[in-house]
Short mmCIF file of C-alpha atoms in Angstrom, two decimals:
data_model
loop_
_atom_site.label_atom_id
_atom_site.label_comp_id
_atom_site.label_asym_id
_atom_site.label_seq_id
_atom_site.Cartn_x
_atom_site.Cartn_y
_atom_site.Cartn_z
CA MET A 1 -22.33 5.50 -18.67
CA PRO A 2 -21.24 6.17 -22.29
CA GLU A 3 -21.89 3.38 -24.79
CA LEU A 4 -19.09 1.02 -25.66
CA PRO A 5 -17.72 1.08 -29.19
CA ALA A 6 -19.69 -0.96 -31.69
CA ASN A 7 -16.91 -3.53 -32.10
CA THR A 8 -16.78 -4.28 -28.38
CA ALA A 9 -18.51 -7.32 -26.91
CA HIS A 10 -21.31 -5.96 -24.75
CA LYS A 11 -23.72 -7.58 -22.37
CA ILE A 12 -25.73 -6.76 -19.27
CA VAL A 13 -24.75 -8.75 -16.23
CA SER A 14 -25.93 -8.87 -12.67
CA ASP A 15 -23.26 -7.49 -10.41
CA PRO A 16 -23.24 -9.08 -6.95
CA ILE A 17 -21.37 -6.25 -5.26
CA GLY A 18 -23.67 -3.70 -6.80
CA ALA A 19 -26.71 -5.45 -5.32
CA GLY A 20 -28.04 -6.57 -8.68
CA ALA A 21 -27.44 -3.29 -10.50
CA PRO A 22 -26.97 -3.79 -14.24
CA VAL A 23 -23.46 -3.01 -15.42
CA SER A 24 -21.94 -2.94 -18.85
CA ALA A 25 -18.86 -5.06 -18.63
CA SER A 26 -17.26 -8.21 -19.88
CA PRO A 27 -16.08 -9.61 -17.51
CA PRO A 28 -18.31 -8.29 -14.70
CA ALA A 29 -16.97 -5.33 -12.74
CA SER A 30 -16.92 -7.42 -9.56
CA ARG A 31 -14.58 -9.94 -11.19
CA VAL A 32 -12.22 -7.17 -12.27
CA ALA A 33 -12.24 -5.71 -8.75
CA ALA A 34 -11.53 -9.15 -7.31
CA ALA A 35 -8.62 -9.61 -9.72
CA SER A 36 -7.21 -6.25 -8.66
CA LEU A 37 -7.57 -7.26 -5.01
CA VAL A 38 -5.77 -10.57 -5.54
CA GLY A 39 -2.80 -8.94 -7.20
CA THR A 40 -2.56 -6.10 -4.68
CA THR A 41 -2.80 -8.54 -1.77
CA ILE A 42 0.08 -10.57 -3.18
CA GLU A 43 2.22 -7.48 -3.78
CA TYR A 44 1.61 -6.24 -0.24
CA TYR A 45 2.14 -9.72 1.18
CA ASP A 46 5.62 -9.59 -0.32
CA PHE A 47 6.14 -6.11 1.06
CA ALA A 48 4.76 -7.01 4.51
CA VAL A 49 6.94 -10.11 4.73
CA TYR A 50 9.99 -7.95 4.16
CA GLY A 51 8.79 -5.37 6.67
CA THR A 52 8.20 -7.99 9.36
CA ALA A 53 11.48 -9.73 8.58
CA SER A 54 13.34 -6.42 8.79
CA ALA A 55 11.87 -5.91 12.26
CA LEU A 56 12.72 -9.45 13.42
CA VAL A 57 15.83 -10.88 11.74
CA LEU A 58 17.29 -9.02 8.76
CA GLY A 59 19.35 -6.61 10.87
CA PRO A 60 21.64 -9.18 12.51
CA ALA A 61 21.56 -11.50 9.45
CA PHE A 62 22.71 -8.92 6.91
CA PHE A 63 24.03 -6.02 9.01
CA PRO A 64 25.77 -7.50 12.08
CA SER A 65 27.24 -4.76 14.23
CA GLY A 66 27.17 -5.91 17.83
CA ASN A 67 24.66 -3.13 18.51
CA ALA A 68 20.98 -4.04 18.19
CA THR A 69 19.87 -0.46 17.51
CA ILE A 70 22.39 0.03 14.70
CA SER A 71 21.44 -3.30 13.11
CA SER A 72 17.75 -2.37 13.30
CA LEU A 73 18.45 1.03 11.77
CA ALA A 74 20.33 -0.62 8.91
CA ALA A 75 17.48 -3.07 8.29
CA PHE A 76 14.89 -0.28 8.37
CA LEU A 77 17.10 1.72 5.99
CA THR A 78 16.74 -1.05 3.43
CA PHE A 79 12.99 -0.94 4.11
CA ALA A 80 13.04 2.80 3.34
CA ALA A 81 15.22 2.26 0.27
CA ALA A 82 12.34 0.56 -1.52
CA PHE A 83 10.25 3.68 -1.01
CA LEU A 84 12.96 5.76 -2.66
CA ALA A 85 12.68 3.48 -5.68
CA ARG A 86 8.89 3.78 -5.83
CA PRO A 87 8.92 7.08 -7.77
CA LEU A 88 10.92 5.33 -10.51
CA GLY A 89 8.17 2.72 -10.59
CA VAL A 90 5.58 5.48 -10.86
CA VAL A 91 7.35 6.95 -13.88
CA LEU A 92 7.89 3.56 -15.52
CA PHE A 93 4.56 1.90 -14.89
CA GLY A 94 2.60 5.17 -15.01
CA THR A 95 3.89 5.73 -18.53
CA ILE A 96 3.04 2.16 -19.50
CA GLY A 97 -0.39 2.38 -17.85
CA ASP A 98 -1.34 5.74 -19.38
CA ARG A 99 0.02 4.95 -22.85
CA LEU A 100 -0.35 1.17 -23.29
CA GLY A 101 -3.00 0.16 -20.78
CA ARG A 102 -3.64 -0.52 -17.10
CA ARG A 103 -3.58 -4.30 -17.33
CA ARG A 104 -0.20 -4.53 -19.03
CA ALA A 105 1.40 -2.37 -16.34
CA LEU A 106 -0.14 -4.48 -13.57
CA VAL A 107 1.08 -7.79 -14.99
CA LEU A 108 4.63 -6.48 -15.36
CA SER A 109 4.69 -5.00 -11.85
CA LEU A 110 3.53 -8.28 -10.28
CA MET A 111 6.18 -10.26 -12.18
CA LEU A 112 8.91 -7.90 -10.97
CA MET A 113 7.73 -8.13 -7.36
CA GLY A 114 7.70 -11.92 -7.49
CA VAL A 115 11.25 -12.16 -8.82
CA ALA A 116 12.57 -9.72 -6.19
CA THR A 117 10.78 -11.36 -3.24
CA VAL A 118 11.79 -14.92 -4.07
CA GLY A 119 15.31 -13.61 -4.62
CA VAL A 120 15.45 -12.28 -1.04
CA GLY A 121 14.46 -15.72 0.23
CA LEU A 122 17.42 -17.26 -1.62
CA LEU A 123 20.07 -14.77 -0.54
CA PRO A 124 23.16 -15.75 1.44
CA THR A 125 23.62 -13.90 4.73
CA TYR A 126 26.52 -11.71 5.78
CA GLU A 127 28.14 -14.65 7.57
CA THR A 128 28.27 -16.57 4.27
CA ALA A 129 28.87 -13.91 1.62
CA GLY A 130 30.22 -10.90 3.49
CA LEU A 131 29.49 -7.47 2.02
CA LEU A 132 27.93 -9.01 -1.09
CA ALA A 133 24.93 -10.12 1.00
CA PRO A 134 23.68 -6.63 2.02
CA VAL A 135 24.44 -5.30 -1.49
CA LEU A 136 22.23 -7.97 -3.06
CA LEU A 137 19.56 -7.41 -0.40
CA VAL A 138 19.40 -3.68 -1.14
CA THR A 139 19.30 -4.35 -4.90
CA LEU A 140 16.35 -6.72 -4.60
CA ARG A 141 14.67 -4.32 -2.19
CA LEU A 142 14.97 -1.54 -4.76
CA LEU A 143 13.32 -3.79 -7.36
CA GLN A 144 10.47 -4.38 -4.91
CA GLY A 145 10.10 -0.62 -4.61
CA VAL A 146 9.98 -0.12 -8.36
CA SER A 147 7.25 -2.76 -8.57
CA MET A 148 5.17 -1.15 -5.82
CA GLY A 149 5.41 2.20 -7.60
CA GLY A 150 3.21 0.82 -10.37
CA GLU A 151 0.90 -1.46 -8.39
CA TRP A 152 -1.47 0.74 -6.43
CA GLY A 153 -2.53 3.13 -9.19
CA GLY A 154 -3.16 0.39 -11.73
CA ALA A 155 -5.11 -1.82 -9.34
CA VAL A 156 -7.52 0.87 -8.15
CA LEU A 157 -7.93 2.28 -11.66
CA LEU A 158 -8.76 -1.07 -13.21
CA ALA A 159 -11.46 -1.55 -10.58
CA ALA A 160 -12.75 2.05 -10.62
CA GLU A 161 -12.86 2.36 -14.40
CA HIS A 162 -14.93 -0.83 -14.68
CA ALA A 163 -17.31 0.28 -11.91
CA PRO A 164 -21.03 0.94 -12.55
CA PRO A 165 -22.32 4.49 -12.02
CA GLY A 166 -22.59 5.58 -8.41
CA ARG A 167 -20.34 2.81 -7.09
CA ARG A 168 -16.88 3.98 -8.09
CA ALA A 169 -15.59 4.41 -4.53
CA LEU A 170 -16.96 0.99 -3.58
CA TYR A 171 -15.17 -0.83 -6.40
CA ALA A 172 -11.96 1.18 -6.08
CA SER A 173 -11.85 0.36 -2.35
CA ILE A 174 -11.77 -3.40 -2.98
CA PRO A 175 -8.06 -3.50 -3.96
CA GLN A 176 -7.51 -0.93 -1.20
CA ALA A 177 -8.03 -3.78 1.25
CA GLY A 178 -4.97 -5.46 -0.28
CA PRO A 179 -2.36 -3.91 2.05
CA SER A 180 -4.14 -5.13 5.19
CA LEU A 181 -4.93 -8.51 3.64
CA GLY A 182 -1.31 -8.84 2.57
CA PHE A 183 -0.19 -8.14 6.12
CA LEU A 184 -2.68 -10.67 7.53
CA LEU A 185 -1.51 -13.25 5.01
CA SER A 186 2.11 -12.63 5.95
CA SER A 187 1.22 -12.94 9.65
CA ALA A 188 -0.65 -16.18 8.90
CA VAL A 189 2.63 -17.57 7.54
CA ILE A 190 5.10 -15.97 9.96
CA LEU A 191 3.27 -16.62 13.25
CA PRO A 192 2.91 -20.42 12.77
CA THR A 193 6.49 -20.60 11.52
CA LEU A 194 7.71 -18.82 14.66
CA ASN A 195 5.54 -20.91 16.98
CA ILE A 196 6.27 -24.29 15.39
CA LEU A 197 9.97 -23.94 14.63
CA GLY A 198 10.92 -21.50 17.38
CA ARG A 199 12.66 -18.13 17.37
CA ASP A 200 16.16 -19.60 16.96
CA ALA A 201 15.24 -21.61 13.85
CA PHE A 202 13.32 -18.64 12.44
CA THR A 203 16.32 -16.37 12.91
CA GLU A 204 18.73 -18.91 11.44
CA TRP A 205 16.88 -20.14 8.34
CA ALA A 206 13.07 -20.32 8.60
CA TRP A 207 12.65 -16.60 7.84
CA ARG A 208 13.15 -17.62 4.20
CA ILE A 209 9.91 -19.65 4.09
CA PRO A 210 7.49 -16.67 3.73
CA PHE A 211 9.62 -15.22 0.92
CA LEU A 212 9.80 -18.49 -1.01
CA LEU A 213 6.04 -19.10 -0.68
CA SER A 214 5.58 -15.96 -2.76
CA THR A 215 6.29 -18.10 -5.84
CA VAL A 216 2.92 -19.83 -5.56
CA LEU A 217 1.07 -16.58 -4.87
CA VAL A 218 2.61 -14.75 -7.81
CA VAL A 219 1.71 -17.54 -10.24
CA VAL A 220 -1.90 -17.37 -9.03
CA GLY A 221 -1.90 -13.58 -9.28
CA LEU A 222 -0.53 -13.55 -12.82
CA TRP A 223 -3.15 -16.06 -13.93
CA VAL A 224 -5.92 -13.94 -12.45
CA ARG A 225 -4.67 -10.66 -13.90
CA THR A 226 -4.18 -11.97 -17.43
CA THR A 227 -7.82 -13.09 -17.57
CA VAL A 228 -9.41 -9.65 -17.08
CA ALA A 229 -10.20 -7.07 -19.73
CA GLU A 230 -8.51 -3.71 -20.22
CA SER A 231 -10.19 -0.69 -18.65
CA PRO A 232 -13.10 0.57 -20.81
CA VAL A 233 -12.36 4.16 -19.76
CA PHE A 234 -8.79 3.84 -21.03
CA THR A 235 -9.88 2.37 -24.37
CA ARG A 236 -12.49 5.13 -24.87
CA ALA A 237 -10.31 8.04 -23.72
CA PRO A 238 -9.07 10.17 -26.64
CA ALA A 239 -5.38 9.64 -27.28
CA ARG A 240 -3.13 12.68 -27.03
CA PRO A 241 -0.96 13.68 -29.98
CA GLU A 242 2.51 12.11 -29.91
CA THR A 243 4.39 15.03 -28.42
CA PRO A 244 7.30 14.81 -25.96
CA SER A 245 4.94 15.68 -23.10
CA ALA A 246 2.47 13.02 -24.20
CA ARG A 247 5.23 10.42 -24.17
CA PHE A 248 6.12 11.49 -20.62
CA PRO A 249 2.85 11.79 -18.64
CA LEU A 250 4.58 12.93 -15.44
CA GLY A 251 5.87 16.06 -17.18
CA THR A 252 2.38 16.87 -18.43
CA LEU A 253 0.97 16.23 -14.97
CA LEU A 254 3.43 18.62 -13.31
CA ALA A 255 2.74 21.28 -15.93
CA LEU A 256 -1.07 21.09 -15.82
CA HIS A 257 -2.03 19.88 -12.31
CA PRO A 258 0.76 20.67 -9.81
CA GLY A 259 -1.60 21.98 -7.10
CA ARG A 260 -3.84 18.93 -7.07
CA LEU A 261 -0.84 16.63 -7.17
CA PHE A 262 0.85 18.12 -4.10
CA LEU A 263 -2.39 18.42 -2.15
CA GLY A 264 -3.16 14.80 -3.04
CA ILE A 265 0.22 13.76 -1.64
CA GLY A 266 -0.52 15.62 1.57
CA ALA A 267 -3.99 14.10 1.85
CA ALA A 268 -2.54 10.57 2.00
CA LEU A 269 0.53 11.39 4.10
CA GLY A 270 -0.81 10.87 7.62
CA GLY A 271 -2.57 7.60 6.90
CA SER A 272 0.66 6.16 5.48
CA ALA A 273 2.45 6.96 8.74
CA VAL A 274 -0.29 5.30 10.81
CA TYR A 275 -0.16 2.15 8.68
CA TYR A 276 3.61 1.64 8.61
CA LEU A 277 4.28 2.58 12.22
CA THR A 278 1.60 0.12 13.30
CA ILE A 279 2.43 -2.90 11.13
CA VAL A 280 6.20 -2.46 10.74
CA TYR A 281 7.89 -0.31 13.35
CA SER A 282 5.89 -1.30 16.42
CA LEU A 283 6.58 -5.00 15.75
CA SER A 284 10.22 -4.26 16.51
CA TYR A 285 9.84 -1.41 18.99
CA GLY A 286 7.38 -3.16 21.32
CA PRO A 287 9.45 -6.31 22.00
CA LYS A 288 12.92 -4.73 21.93
CA GLU A 289 12.30 -1.49 23.82
CA LEU A 290 9.28 -2.25 26.00
CA GLY A 291 9.53 -6.00 26.53
CA ILE A 292 6.13 -6.71 24.96
CA PRO A 293 5.91 -10.29 23.62
CA GLN A 294 6.32 -10.57 19.85
CA ASN A 295 3.07 -12.50 19.50
CA THR A 296 1.19 -9.73 21.34
CA MET A 297 2.35 -7.13 18.82
CA LEU A 298 1.63 -9.34 15.81
CA THR A 299 -1.81 -10.21 17.17
CA ALA A 300 -2.69 -6.56 17.91
CA ALA A 301 -1.66 -5.46 14.42
CA SER A 302 -3.50 -8.41 12.84
CA VAL A 303 -6.76 -7.83 14.73
CA GLY A 304 -6.61 -4.12 13.94
CA SER A 305 -5.96 -4.86 10.26
CA ALA A 306 -8.93 -7.23 10.16
CA ALA A 307 -11.18 -4.55 11.68
CA GLY A 308 -9.94 -2.05 9.11
CA ILE A 309 -10.75 -4.48 6.30
CA ALA A 310 -14.26 -5.00 7.70
CA LEU A 311 -14.86 -1.24 7.56
CA THR A 312 -13.36 -0.68 4.10
CA LEU A 313 -16.40 -1.47 1.95
CA PRO A 314 -19.00 0.24 4.21
CA ALA A 315 -16.83 3.38 4.31
CA ALA A 316 -16.52 3.36 0.52
CA ARG A 317 -20.27 2.84 0.07
CA LEU A 318 -20.89 5.80 2.35
CA ALA A 319 -18.43 7.86 0.26
CA ASP A 320 -20.47 7.02 -2.84
CA ARG A 321 -23.61 8.32 -1.11
CA ILE A 322 -22.46 11.46 0.69
CA GLY A 323 -19.11 12.24 -0.94
CA ARG A 324 -15.44 11.37 -0.49
CA ARG A 325 -14.41 14.33 1.66
CA PRO A 326 -16.85 13.92 4.59
CA VAL A 327 -15.75 10.32 5.17
CA MET A 328 -12.05 11.07 4.76
CA LEU A 329 -12.23 14.17 6.95
CA THR A 330 -13.89 12.14 9.70
CA GLY A 331 -11.09 9.61 9.54
CA ALA A 332 -8.42 12.32 9.51
CA VAL A 333 -9.87 14.08 12.57
CA GLY A 334 -10.13 10.74 14.35
CA CYS A 335 -6.50 9.86 13.56
CA VAL A 336 -5.31 13.25 14.83
CA VAL A 337 -7.17 12.77 18.10
CA TRP A 338 -6.41 9.05 18.56
CA ALA A 339 -2.73 8.98 17.54
CA VAL A 340 -1.34 9.73 21.01
CA PRO A 341 -3.69 7.35 22.94
CA MET A 342 -3.04 4.58 20.40
CA TYR A 343 0.73 4.54 20.85
CA ALA A 344 0.47 5.40 24.54
CA SER A 345 -1.26 2.04 24.94
CA LEU A 346 2.14 0.40 24.43
CA SER A 347 3.21 1.69 27.85
CA SER A 348 0.57 -0.53 29.45
CA ARG A 349 2.21 -3.65 28.00
CA ASP A 350 -1.27 -5.19 28.22
CA ALA A 351 -2.31 -7.29 25.21
CA TRP A 352 -6.00 -6.34 25.43
CA VAL A 353 -5.32 -2.61 25.79
CA ILE A 354 -2.86 -2.57 22.87
CA THR A 355 -5.14 -4.63 20.65
CA GLY A 356 -8.12 -2.37 21.40
CA ALA A 357 -6.12 0.80 20.75
CA TYR A 358 -4.72 -0.54 17.48
CA THR A 359 -8.17 -1.70 16.37
CA VAL A 360 -9.68 1.76 16.84
CA GLY A 361 -6.71 3.39 15.11
CA LEU A 362 -6.79 1.13 12.06
CA MET A 363 -10.56 1.52 11.74
CA LEU A 364 -10.09 5.30 11.66
CA LEU A 365 -7.38 4.74 9.07
CA ALA A 366 -9.91 2.80 6.95
CA LEU A 367 -12.15 5.89 6.89
CA MET A 368 -9.24 7.88 5.46
CA PHE A 369 -7.89 5.29 3.06
CA SER A 370 -10.99 3.56 1.72
CA PRO A 371 -12.36 6.57 -0.25
CA VAL A 372 -8.87 7.76 -1.27
CA ALA A 373 -8.76 4.99 -3.88
CA ALA A 374 -11.47 6.81 -5.84
CA PHE A 375 -10.64 10.32 -4.64
CA LEU A 376 -7.08 10.54 -5.97
CA PRO A 377 -7.87 9.17 -9.47
CA GLU A 378 -10.85 11.53 -9.73
CA LEU A 379 -8.51 14.51 -9.36
CA PHE A 380 -6.92 13.83 -12.78
CA PRO A 381 -8.07 13.30 -16.41
CA ALA A 382 -8.18 9.79 -17.90
CA ARG A 383 -4.92 9.92 -19.87
CA LEU A 384 -2.96 11.21 -16.86
CA ARG A 385 -4.89 9.27 -14.22
CA TYR A 386 -2.52 6.34 -13.72
CA THR A 387 0.46 8.64 -13.33
CA GLY A 388 -1.42 11.23 -11.25
CA ALA A 389 -3.01 8.86 -8.76
CA SER A 390 0.12 6.72 -8.46
CA THR A 391 2.42 9.70 -7.95
CA ALA A 392 0.23 11.19 -5.23
CA PHE A 393 -0.24 7.95 -3.32
CA ILE A 394 3.27 6.58 -3.73
CA LEU A 395 5.01 9.81 -2.73
CA ALA A 396 2.72 10.02 0.30
CA ASN A 397 3.70 6.44 1.17
CA THR A 398 7.37 7.27 0.69
CA LEU A 399 7.39 10.44 2.77
CA GLY A 400 4.82 9.43 5.38
CA GLY A 401 5.37 5.67 5.55
CA GLY A 402 8.71 4.62 4.10
CA PHE A 403 10.74 6.83 6.38
CA ALA A 404 8.42 6.44 9.38
CA PRO A 405 10.35 3.50 10.97
CA LEU A 406 13.64 5.37 10.54
CA VAL A 407 12.25 8.60 11.97
CA ALA A 408 10.59 6.73 14.82
CA THR A 409 13.80 4.86 15.66
CA TRP A 410 15.67 8.17 15.80
CA LEU A 411 12.95 9.85 17.89
CA ASN A 412 12.88 7.01 20.39
CA SER A 413 16.66 7.11 20.70
CA ARG A 414 16.27 10.67 22.02
CA TRP A 415 12.95 10.46 23.88
CA GLU A 416 12.33 7.03 25.36
CA SER A 417 8.56 7.13 25.31
CA PRO A 418 5.94 5.74 22.89
CA LEU A 419 4.12 9.09 23.22
CA VAL A 420 6.56 10.56 20.73
CA LEU A 421 5.16 8.20 18.09
CA GLY A 422 1.70 9.61 18.71
CA PHE A 423 2.80 13.23 18.38
CA TYR A 424 4.75 12.47 15.20
CA THR A 425 1.86 10.56 13.62
CA GLY A 426 -0.77 13.04 14.81
CA GLY A 427 1.18 15.90 13.23
CA LEU A 428 1.24 14.18 9.84
CA CYS A 429 -2.48 13.37 10.10
CA LEU A 430 -3.17 17.04 10.84
CA LEU A 431 -1.33 17.95 7.64
CA SER A 432 -3.53 15.47 5.74
CA LEU A 433 -6.61 17.05 7.28
CA LEU A 434 -5.58 20.52 6.04
CA CYS A 435 -4.87 19.21 2.52
CA LEU A 436 -8.27 17.50 2.38
CA LEU A 437 -9.94 20.76 3.35
CA ALA A 438 -8.18 22.47 0.42
CA LEU A 439 -9.25 19.88 -2.17
CA PRO A 440 -12.67 19.75 -3.90
CA GLU A 441 -15.31 17.06 -3.63
CA THR A 442 -14.93 14.64 -6.59
CA ARG A 443 -17.89 12.26 -6.29
CA ASP A 444 -19.66 13.67 -9.36
CA HIS A 445 -16.51 13.95 -11.49
CA GLU A 446 -16.96 12.69 -15.06
CA PHE A 447 -14.57 9.74 -15.25
CA ASP A 448 -14.39 9.28 -19.03
CA ILE A 449 -12.46 12.50 -19.60
#
């Protein structure tokens, strides 16, 4: 690892995640990774709460139509709207992160997410405010999307760029557990609220509780993020001359690295579909279309998410040893093969079968998505890395995940079988597999340039 500048505080610390390996960091790299994880978990908690609420109550509350399918489509459309706003967040926070620093971008994105999420919890419904209610809901949802556009890239970069040699994938994968942890945290709030207060109370007013609790989480997250140091790779990277392209990193990225950018988007496409169809769409589809109890679907998704989290760090450690591509390719092949059986399990309506199928599927997803946190940043140079990694991952999430509930709702309106979800998801995972085959191995990439 290159030496830090002479005016930088420098000390050797024992890094618990690195099994005692000496690292040059103040604070320790493990603390930075933990701070990234906390913030990402909170952001995805907010996002997961909205996704679950859109599947359960937001349709009739904000888009009453007398037709359950139309109300669900409208609610999922607002879910997709946030993904359309994510590219704006990539441009905004990518520019801030590549020009002014990773930490500053992360603090601002978390503040924006907190304001938008608490705002949703305070909104009047259509019954109270008429058309103003869905307009405000969509506006706040768009702000959530802008925030998420800057979150992922900054979180994984802050962790990866503080990482000791040979453990970059391991450290970058720590905030990568944030989406699943955020979903589990949202389930830990929503399930007791449903069970204690009942479905009627939840539909009428208690759905606001998970949104309002975000206030406490965001305050904690902001405190954690403001206590960590800026990325040493960012501070050492040579600044580009102040040209128009340098002031707009996305333009430079498209001019210099278009091939890697589009292949990177494709590499993350299939995994995004698996994630959002499992933890968002199926929570609505299972109970409404197949008569599966709501708690069964939430439990299956929660157990599967927990299994994916358990595999995240071992998969990343393996990627540090043998390379990113072998681990990701294994996960991609597994997702292609398992997609149809996973969603076919819904036809059984059996809690154990569904939970087992979802657990296998989300563990295969962990093989794809754990190393991607290091893989995508390694495709781009330091001063374009925030923008490059964020653009690839966020556009993959938008195309593969944001529209997945909408596409799935349309598909199931024409073919009334959960098998269609498997064929749709398997096709996207096959595309990811082909993109991974076209990209190079990046494990030995020099990260300071």
